[in-house]
Short mmCIF file of C-alpha atoms and ligand atoms in Angstrom, two decimals:
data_model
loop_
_atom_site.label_atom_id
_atom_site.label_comp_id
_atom_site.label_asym_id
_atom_site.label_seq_id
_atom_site.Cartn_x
_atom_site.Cartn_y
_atom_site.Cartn_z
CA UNK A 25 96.74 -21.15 -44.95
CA UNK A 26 99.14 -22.92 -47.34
CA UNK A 27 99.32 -21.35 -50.89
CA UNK A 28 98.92 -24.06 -53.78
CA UNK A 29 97.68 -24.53 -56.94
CA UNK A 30 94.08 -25.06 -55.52
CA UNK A 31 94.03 -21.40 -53.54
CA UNK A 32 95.66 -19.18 -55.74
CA UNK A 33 94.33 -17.30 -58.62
CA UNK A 34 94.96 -19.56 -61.81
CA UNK A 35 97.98 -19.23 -64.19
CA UNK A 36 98.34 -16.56 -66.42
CA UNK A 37 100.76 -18.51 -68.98
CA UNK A 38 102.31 -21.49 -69.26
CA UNK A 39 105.47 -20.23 -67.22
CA UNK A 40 103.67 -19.88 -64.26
CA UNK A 41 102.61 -23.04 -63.66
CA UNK A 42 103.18 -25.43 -60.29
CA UNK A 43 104.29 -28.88 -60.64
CA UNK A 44 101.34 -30.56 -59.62
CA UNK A 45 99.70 -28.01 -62.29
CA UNK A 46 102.11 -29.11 -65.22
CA UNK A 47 101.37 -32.47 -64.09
CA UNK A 48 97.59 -32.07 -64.55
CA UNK A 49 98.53 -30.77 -68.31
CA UNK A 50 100.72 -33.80 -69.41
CA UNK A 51 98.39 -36.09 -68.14
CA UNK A 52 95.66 -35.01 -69.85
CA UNK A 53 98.08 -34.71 -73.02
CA UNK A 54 98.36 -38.41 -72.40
CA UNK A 55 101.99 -38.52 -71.28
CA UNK A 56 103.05 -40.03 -68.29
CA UNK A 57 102.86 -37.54 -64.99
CA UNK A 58 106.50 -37.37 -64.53
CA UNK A 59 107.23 -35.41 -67.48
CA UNK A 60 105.48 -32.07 -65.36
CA UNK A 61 107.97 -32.13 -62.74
CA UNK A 62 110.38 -32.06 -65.60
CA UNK A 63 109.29 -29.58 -67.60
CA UNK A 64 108.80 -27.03 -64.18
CA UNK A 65 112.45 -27.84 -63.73
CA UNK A 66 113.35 -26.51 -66.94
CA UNK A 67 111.88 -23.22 -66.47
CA UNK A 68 112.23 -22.38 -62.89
CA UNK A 69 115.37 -24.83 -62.09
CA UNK A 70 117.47 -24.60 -65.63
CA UNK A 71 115.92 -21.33 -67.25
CA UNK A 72 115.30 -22.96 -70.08
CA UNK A 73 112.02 -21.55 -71.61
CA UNK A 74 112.59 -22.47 -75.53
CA UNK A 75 110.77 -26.31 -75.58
CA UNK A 76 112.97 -26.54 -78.83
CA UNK A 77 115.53 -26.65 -75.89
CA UNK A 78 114.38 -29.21 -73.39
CA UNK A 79 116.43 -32.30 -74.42
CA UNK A 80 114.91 -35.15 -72.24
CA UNK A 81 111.10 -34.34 -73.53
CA UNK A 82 110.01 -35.97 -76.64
CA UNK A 83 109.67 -34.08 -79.89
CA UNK A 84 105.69 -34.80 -79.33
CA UNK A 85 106.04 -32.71 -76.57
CA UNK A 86 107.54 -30.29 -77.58
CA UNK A 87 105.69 -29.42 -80.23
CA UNK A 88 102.72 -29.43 -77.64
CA UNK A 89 104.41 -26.53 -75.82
CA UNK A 90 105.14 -24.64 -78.36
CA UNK A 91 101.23 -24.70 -79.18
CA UNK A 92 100.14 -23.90 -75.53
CA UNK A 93 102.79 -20.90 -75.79
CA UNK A 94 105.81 -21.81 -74.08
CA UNK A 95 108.51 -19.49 -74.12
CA UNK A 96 109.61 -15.90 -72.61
CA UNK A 97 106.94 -13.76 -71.56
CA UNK A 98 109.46 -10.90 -71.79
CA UNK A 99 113.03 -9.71 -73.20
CA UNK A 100 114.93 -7.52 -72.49
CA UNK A 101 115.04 -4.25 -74.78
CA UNK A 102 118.42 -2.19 -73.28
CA UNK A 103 121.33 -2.78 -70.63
CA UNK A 104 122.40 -0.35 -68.97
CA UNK A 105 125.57 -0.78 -66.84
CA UNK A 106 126.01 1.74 -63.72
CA UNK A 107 130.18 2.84 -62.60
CA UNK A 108 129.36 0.84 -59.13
CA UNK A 109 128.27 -2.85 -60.91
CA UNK A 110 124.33 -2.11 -60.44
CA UNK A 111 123.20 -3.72 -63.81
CA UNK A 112 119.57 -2.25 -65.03
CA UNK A 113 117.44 -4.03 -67.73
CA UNK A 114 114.75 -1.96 -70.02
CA UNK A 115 112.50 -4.97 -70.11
CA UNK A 116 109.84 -5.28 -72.82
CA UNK A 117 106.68 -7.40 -72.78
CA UNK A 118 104.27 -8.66 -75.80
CA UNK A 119 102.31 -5.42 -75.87
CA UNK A 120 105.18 -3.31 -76.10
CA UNK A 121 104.88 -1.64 -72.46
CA UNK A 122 108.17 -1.80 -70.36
CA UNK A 123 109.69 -2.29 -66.72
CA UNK A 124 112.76 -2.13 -65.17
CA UNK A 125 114.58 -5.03 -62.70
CA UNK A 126 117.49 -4.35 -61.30
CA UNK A 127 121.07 -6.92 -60.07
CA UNK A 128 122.62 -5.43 -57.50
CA UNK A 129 125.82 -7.39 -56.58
CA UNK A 130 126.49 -7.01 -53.14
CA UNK A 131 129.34 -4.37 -52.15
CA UNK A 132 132.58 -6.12 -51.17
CA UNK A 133 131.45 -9.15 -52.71
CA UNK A 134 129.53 -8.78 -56.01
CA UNK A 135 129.16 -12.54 -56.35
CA UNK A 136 126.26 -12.28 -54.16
CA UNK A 137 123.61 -10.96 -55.99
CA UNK A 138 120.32 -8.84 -55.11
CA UNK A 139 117.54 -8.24 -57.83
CA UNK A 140 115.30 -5.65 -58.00
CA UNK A 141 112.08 -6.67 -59.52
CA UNK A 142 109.20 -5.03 -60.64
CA UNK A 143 105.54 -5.82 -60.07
CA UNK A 144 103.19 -3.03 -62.54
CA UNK A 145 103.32 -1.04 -65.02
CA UNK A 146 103.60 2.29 -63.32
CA UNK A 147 101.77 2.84 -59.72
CA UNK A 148 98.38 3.60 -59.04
CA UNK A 149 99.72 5.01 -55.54
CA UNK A 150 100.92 8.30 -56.82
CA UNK A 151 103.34 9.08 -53.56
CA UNK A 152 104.65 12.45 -54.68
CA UNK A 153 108.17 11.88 -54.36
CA UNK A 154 108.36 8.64 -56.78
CA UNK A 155 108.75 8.52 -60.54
CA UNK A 156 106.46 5.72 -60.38
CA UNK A 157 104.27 7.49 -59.01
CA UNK A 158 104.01 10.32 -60.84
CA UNK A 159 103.59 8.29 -63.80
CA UNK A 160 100.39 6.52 -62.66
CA UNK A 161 99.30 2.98 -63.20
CA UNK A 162 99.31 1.65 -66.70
CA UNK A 163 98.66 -1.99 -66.47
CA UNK A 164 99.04 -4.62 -63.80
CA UNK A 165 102.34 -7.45 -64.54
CA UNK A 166 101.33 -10.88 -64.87
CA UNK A 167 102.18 -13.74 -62.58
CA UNK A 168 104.61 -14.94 -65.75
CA UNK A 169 105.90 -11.55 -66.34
CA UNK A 170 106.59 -10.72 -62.92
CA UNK A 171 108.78 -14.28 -61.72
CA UNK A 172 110.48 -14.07 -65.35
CA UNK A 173 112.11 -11.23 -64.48
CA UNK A 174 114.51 -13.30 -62.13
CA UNK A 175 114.74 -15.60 -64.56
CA UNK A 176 116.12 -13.01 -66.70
CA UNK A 177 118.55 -11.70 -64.40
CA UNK A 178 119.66 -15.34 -63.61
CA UNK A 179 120.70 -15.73 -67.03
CA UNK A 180 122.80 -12.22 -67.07
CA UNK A 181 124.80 -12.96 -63.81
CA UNK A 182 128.79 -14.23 -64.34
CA UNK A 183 129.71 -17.29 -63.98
CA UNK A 184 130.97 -17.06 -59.95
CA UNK A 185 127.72 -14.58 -59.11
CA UNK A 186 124.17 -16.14 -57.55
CA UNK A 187 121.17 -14.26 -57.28
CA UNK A 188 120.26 -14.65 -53.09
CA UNK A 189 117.96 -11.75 -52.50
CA UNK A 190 114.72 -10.44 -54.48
CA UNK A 191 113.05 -7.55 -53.47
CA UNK A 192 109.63 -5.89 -55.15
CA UNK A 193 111.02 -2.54 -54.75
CA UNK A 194 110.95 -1.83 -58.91
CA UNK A 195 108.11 -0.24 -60.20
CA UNK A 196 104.76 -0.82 -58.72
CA UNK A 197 102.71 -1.34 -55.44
CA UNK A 198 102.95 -5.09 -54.93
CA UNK A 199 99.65 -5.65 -52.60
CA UNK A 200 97.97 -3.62 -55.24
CA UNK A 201 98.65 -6.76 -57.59
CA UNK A 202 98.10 -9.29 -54.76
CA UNK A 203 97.14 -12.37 -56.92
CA UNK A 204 99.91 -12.21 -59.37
CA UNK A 205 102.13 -11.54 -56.39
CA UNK A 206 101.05 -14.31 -54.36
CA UNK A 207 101.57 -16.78 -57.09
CA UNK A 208 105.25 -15.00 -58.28
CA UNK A 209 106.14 -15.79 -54.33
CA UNK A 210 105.18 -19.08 -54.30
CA UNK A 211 106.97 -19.98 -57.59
CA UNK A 212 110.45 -17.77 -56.94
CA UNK A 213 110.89 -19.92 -53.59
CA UNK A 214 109.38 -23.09 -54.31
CA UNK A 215 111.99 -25.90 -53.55
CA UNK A 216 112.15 -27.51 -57.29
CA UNK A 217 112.81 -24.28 -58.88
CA UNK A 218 114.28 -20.78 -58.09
CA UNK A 219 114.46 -22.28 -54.33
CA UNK A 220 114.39 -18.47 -53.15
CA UNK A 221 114.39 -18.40 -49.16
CA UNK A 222 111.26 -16.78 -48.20
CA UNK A 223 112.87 -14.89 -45.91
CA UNK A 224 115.53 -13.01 -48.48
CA UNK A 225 112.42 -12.18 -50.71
CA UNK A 226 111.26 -8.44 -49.58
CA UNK A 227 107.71 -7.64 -50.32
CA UNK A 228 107.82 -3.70 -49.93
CA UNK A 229 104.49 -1.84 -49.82
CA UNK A 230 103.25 1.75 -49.09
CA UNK A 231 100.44 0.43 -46.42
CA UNK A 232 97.86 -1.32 -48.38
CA UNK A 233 96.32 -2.81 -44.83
CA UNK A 234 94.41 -5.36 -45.85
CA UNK A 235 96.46 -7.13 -48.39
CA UNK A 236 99.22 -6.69 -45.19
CA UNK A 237 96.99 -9.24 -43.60
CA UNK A 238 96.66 -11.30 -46.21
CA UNK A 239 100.16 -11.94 -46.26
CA UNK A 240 101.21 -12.77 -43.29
CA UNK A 241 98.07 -15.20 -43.55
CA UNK A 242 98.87 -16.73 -46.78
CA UNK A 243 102.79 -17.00 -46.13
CA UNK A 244 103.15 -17.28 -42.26
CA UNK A 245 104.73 -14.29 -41.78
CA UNK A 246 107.90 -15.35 -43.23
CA UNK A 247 107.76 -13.54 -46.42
CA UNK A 248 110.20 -10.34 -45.50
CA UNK A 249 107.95 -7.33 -45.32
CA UNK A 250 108.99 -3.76 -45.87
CA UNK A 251 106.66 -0.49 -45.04
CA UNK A 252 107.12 2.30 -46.99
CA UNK A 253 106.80 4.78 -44.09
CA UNK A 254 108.23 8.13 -45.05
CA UNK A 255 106.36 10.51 -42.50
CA UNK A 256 105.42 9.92 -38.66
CA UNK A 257 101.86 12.05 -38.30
CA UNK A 258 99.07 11.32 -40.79
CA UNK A 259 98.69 15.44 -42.15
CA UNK A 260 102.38 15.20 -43.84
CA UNK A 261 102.36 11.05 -44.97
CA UNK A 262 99.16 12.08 -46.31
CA UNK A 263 100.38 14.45 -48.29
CA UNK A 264 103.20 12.82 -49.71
CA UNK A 265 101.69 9.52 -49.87
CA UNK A 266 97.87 9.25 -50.49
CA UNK A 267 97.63 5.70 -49.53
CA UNK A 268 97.79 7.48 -46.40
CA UNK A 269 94.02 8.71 -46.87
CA UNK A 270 92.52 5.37 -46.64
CA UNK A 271 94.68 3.97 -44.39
CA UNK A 272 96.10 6.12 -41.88
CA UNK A 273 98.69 5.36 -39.56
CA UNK A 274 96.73 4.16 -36.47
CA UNK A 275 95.55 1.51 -38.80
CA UNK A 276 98.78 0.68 -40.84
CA UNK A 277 100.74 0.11 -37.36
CA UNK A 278 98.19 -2.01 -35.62
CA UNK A 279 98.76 -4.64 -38.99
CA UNK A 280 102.57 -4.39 -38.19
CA UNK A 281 101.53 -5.21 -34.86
CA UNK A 282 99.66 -8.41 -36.15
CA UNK A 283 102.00 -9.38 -39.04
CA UNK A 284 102.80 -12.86 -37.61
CA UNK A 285 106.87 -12.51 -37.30
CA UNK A 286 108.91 -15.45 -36.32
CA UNK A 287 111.13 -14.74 -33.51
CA UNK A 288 114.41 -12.60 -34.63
CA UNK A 289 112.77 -11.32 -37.22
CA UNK A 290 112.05 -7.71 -37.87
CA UNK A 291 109.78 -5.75 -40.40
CA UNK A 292 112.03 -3.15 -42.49
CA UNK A 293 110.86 0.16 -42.40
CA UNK A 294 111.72 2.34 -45.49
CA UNK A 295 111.68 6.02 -44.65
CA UNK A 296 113.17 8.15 -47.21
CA UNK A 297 114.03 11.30 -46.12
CA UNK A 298 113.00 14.81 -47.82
CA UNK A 299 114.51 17.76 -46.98
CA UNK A 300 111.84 19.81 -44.56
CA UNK A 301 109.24 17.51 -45.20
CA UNK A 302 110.68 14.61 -42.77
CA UNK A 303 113.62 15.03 -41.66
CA UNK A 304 113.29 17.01 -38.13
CA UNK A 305 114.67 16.28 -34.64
CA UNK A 306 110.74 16.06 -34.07
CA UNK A 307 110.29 13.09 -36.61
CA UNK A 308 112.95 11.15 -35.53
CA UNK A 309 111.48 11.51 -32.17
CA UNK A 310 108.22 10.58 -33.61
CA UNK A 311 109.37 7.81 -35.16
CA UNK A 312 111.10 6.08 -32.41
CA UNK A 313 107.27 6.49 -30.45
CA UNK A 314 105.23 5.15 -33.58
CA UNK A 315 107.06 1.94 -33.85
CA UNK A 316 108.25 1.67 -30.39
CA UNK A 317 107.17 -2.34 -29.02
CA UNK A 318 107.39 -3.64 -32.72
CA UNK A 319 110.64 -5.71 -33.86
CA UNK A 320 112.05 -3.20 -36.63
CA UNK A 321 115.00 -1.74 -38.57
CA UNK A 322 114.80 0.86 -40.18
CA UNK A 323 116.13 1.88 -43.55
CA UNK A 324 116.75 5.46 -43.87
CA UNK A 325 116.85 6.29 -47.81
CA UNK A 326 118.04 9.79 -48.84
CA UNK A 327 115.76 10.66 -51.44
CA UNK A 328 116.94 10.20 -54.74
CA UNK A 329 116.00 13.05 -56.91
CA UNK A 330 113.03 12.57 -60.15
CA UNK A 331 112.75 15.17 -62.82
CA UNK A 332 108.84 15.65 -61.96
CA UNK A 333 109.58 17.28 -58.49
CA UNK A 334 111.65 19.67 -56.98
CA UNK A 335 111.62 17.50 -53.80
CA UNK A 336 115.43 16.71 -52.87
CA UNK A 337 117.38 14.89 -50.11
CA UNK A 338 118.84 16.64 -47.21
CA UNK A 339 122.84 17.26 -46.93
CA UNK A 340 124.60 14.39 -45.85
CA UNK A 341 125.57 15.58 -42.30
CA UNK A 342 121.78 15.97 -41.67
CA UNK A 343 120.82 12.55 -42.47
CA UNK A 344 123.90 11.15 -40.44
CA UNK A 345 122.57 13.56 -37.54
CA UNK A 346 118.68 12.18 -38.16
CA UNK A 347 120.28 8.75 -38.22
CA UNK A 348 122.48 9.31 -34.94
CA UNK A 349 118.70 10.48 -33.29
CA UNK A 350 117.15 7.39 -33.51
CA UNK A 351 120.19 5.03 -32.90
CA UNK A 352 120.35 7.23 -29.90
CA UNK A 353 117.01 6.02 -29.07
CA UNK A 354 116.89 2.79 -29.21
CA UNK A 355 116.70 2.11 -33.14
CA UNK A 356 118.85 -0.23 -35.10
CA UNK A 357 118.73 1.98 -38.36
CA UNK A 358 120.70 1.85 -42.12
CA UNK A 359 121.31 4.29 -44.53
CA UNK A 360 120.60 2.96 -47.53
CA UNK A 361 123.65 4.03 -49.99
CA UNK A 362 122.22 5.26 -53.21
CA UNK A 363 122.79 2.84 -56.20
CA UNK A 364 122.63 3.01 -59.78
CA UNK A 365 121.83 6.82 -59.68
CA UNK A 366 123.32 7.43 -62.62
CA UNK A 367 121.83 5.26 -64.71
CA UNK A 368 118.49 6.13 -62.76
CA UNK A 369 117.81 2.55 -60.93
CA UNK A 370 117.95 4.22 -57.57
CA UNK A 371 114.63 3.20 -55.76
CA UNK A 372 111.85 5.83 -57.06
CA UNK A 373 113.66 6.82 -60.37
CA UNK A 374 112.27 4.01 -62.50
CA UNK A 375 109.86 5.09 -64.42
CA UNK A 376 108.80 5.12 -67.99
CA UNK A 377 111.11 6.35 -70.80
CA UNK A 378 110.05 9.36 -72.21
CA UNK A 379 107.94 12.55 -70.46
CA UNK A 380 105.94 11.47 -67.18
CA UNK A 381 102.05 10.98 -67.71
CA UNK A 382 99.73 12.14 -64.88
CA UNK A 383 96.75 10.00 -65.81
CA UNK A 384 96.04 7.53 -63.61
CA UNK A 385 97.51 9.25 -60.25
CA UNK A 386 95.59 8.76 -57.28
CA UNK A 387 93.53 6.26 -58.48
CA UNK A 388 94.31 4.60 -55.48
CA UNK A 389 90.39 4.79 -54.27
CA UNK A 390 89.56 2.02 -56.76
CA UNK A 391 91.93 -0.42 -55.26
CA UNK A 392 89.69 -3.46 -53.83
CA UNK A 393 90.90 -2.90 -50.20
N1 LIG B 27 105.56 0.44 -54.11
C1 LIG B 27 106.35 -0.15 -53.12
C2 LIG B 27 107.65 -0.69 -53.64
C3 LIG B 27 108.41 0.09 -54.68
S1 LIG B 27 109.25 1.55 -54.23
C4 LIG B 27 106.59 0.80 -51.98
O1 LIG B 27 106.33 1.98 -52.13
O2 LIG B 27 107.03 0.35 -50.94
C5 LIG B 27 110.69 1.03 -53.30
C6 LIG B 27 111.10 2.03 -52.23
O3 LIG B 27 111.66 3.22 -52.82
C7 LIG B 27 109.93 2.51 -51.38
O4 LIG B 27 110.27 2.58 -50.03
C8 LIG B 27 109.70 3.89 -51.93
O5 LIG B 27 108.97 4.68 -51.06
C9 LIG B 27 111.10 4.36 -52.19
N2 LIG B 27 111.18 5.51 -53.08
C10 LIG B 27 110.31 5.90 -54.01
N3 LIG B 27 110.74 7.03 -54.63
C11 LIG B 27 111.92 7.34 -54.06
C12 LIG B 27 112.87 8.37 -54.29
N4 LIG B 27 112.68 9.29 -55.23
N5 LIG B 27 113.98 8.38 -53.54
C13 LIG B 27 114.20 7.41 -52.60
N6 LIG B 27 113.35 6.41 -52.36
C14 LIG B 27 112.21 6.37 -53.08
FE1 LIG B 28 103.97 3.36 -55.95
FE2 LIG B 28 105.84 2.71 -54.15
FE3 LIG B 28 106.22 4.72 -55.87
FE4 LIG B 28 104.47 5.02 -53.90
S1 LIG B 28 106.69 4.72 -53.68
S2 LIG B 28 104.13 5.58 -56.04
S3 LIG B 28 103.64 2.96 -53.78
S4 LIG B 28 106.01 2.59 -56.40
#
């Protein structure tokens, strides 16, 4: 099925309309169709947001958009600059709760940019490891909130840099937000606007099955998807990840198995590794079996340390070792260099400001799987 303004969930705000969807507005305004298409390319195209700004729509217009609420859905509250060029943003919204999104210019040539968005308030998922996490789920993002984000970061870039890859790897379980999500996708890579290619927007989840399916349904497999894999045997992912619970492994492979790739292209499997916990001889081996037949790579993360556990990475000659295991095997694998650790934008430090809450951890049962 083909995503459009008839199939997904409806609009939150203003900014998250579809063309044919501003259309439908201005016409029943009484202004001439056209003017939609101009308008979406304002927001998603230019960036422009402020109607006050638009200079080829009527002051009638205007003044229209400013009623229905046109403008940012969020700003950013604090910048903070890491010593290797990873830029993160404190980013506030209307009720005063806060995210983080990430640019991460590429290394060796930082004109090519990678954003790191976010796509909730906190996680409901509470995998132990994972600020996140630990913090539980406050609210859910909005469609707006969620695609503004890049428009944010587009606005912060220099003058030679482009943003070419977005990945939902901020805070929050994607799938566990699907509708907001699903509309975010279609309006980062639709052609009049952001122009995203589908296929450099990551979608990374911890295994919510169904939603997996969904997907690769709704987007023809050409979203990229990333699995959040972290253990090989369903006693220790459970532990660490209580997603695992519901859906066990059996289950969450057999959807990889189905996710309708294109040919060449491969799932990414995250798999950060936590000294004792995953990182034997005996889970490399086990990984290499669990995803053997399926087109992969796999993305081995050393795990970045959070204040709430006393979880830590391995050393650095046992990760190379774990890594030389699987490449041995058969695997094309990655290590994943840590990035803006020290101004805690790594993957699984971002988190709220002040002391971690619990509330809200686990609540992962209550997700409409
Ligand atoms: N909720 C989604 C996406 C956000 S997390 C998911 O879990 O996939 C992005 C990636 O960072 C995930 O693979 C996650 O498991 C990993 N991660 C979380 N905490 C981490 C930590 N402390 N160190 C390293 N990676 C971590
Ligand atoms: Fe949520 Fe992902 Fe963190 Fe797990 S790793 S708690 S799913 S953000």
């Amino acid at each position: 099925m083909k995503l459009s303004a008839d199939t997904l969930a409806p609009a939150s705000h203003p900014v998250a309309r579809l063309p044919a969807e501003w259309e439908a507005c201005v016409v029943a305004w009484g202004e001439p169709r056209y003017r939609g298409k101009q308008i979406f390319d304002w927001i998603h195209r230019q960036g422009v947001l402020d109607p006050d700004e638009m200079s080829n729509v009527p002051k009638r217009l205007r003044q229209r958009l400013k009623e229905e609420g046109l403008g940012w859905p969020i700003h950013i509250v604090s910048t903070h600059e890491s010593a290797d060029q990873t830029t993160k943003f404190l980013v506030g919204m209307p009720d005063g709760e806060k995210v983080e999104t990430v640019l991460i210019p590429q290394l060796g040539d930082e004109r090519v940019v990678t954003q790191c968005i976010s796509s909730q308030v906190g996680c409901a998922m509470g995998c132990v490891f994972c600020a996140s996490g630990v913090a539980g789920l406050k609210r859910q993002m909005t469609d707006a909130e969620i695609v503004a984000q890049v428009l944010l970061g587009r606005r912060e870039l220099g003058p030679d840099q482009r943003i070419r890859n977005v990945v939902f790897m901020g805070m929050g379980e994607p799938l566990h937000n699907y509708d907001a999500v699903a509309r975010a996708l279609v309006l980062l890579t639709h052609p009049d606007g952001l122009d995203l290619s589908k296929r450099r927007v990551t979608l990374s989840t911890s295994g919510l099955v169904k939603q997996i399916d969904r997907l690769g349904r709704d987007f023809d497999g050409q979203v990229q998807l990333a699995i959040s894999l972290h253990a090989v045997r369903d006693e220790e992912r459970s532990k660490i990840m209580p997603v695992n619970r519901k859906h066990g492994l059996g289950e969450l492979i057999e959807a990889l198995r189905r996710y309708p790739l294109s040919k060449r292209q491969r799932i990414t499997i995250e798999y950060t590794l936590i000294h004792g916990v995953n990182d034997s001889v005996r889970d490399a081996n086990g990984l290499v079996e669990l995803l053997r037949g399926i087109p992969v790579k796999v993305n081995l993360i050393p795990m970045n340390p959070i204040a709430a556990s006393e979880l830590r990475a391995p050393d650095t000659s046992h990760v190379t070792r774990f890594q030389a295991q699987l490449t041995r095997r058969g695997l094309s694998v990655f290590i994943r260099k840590t990035r803006g650790d020290d101004v805690a934008a790594a993957c699984g430090q971002l988190a709220f400001h002040g002391s971690p809450r619990r509330t809200g951890r686990n609540a992962l049962v209550a997700d409409s799987d």
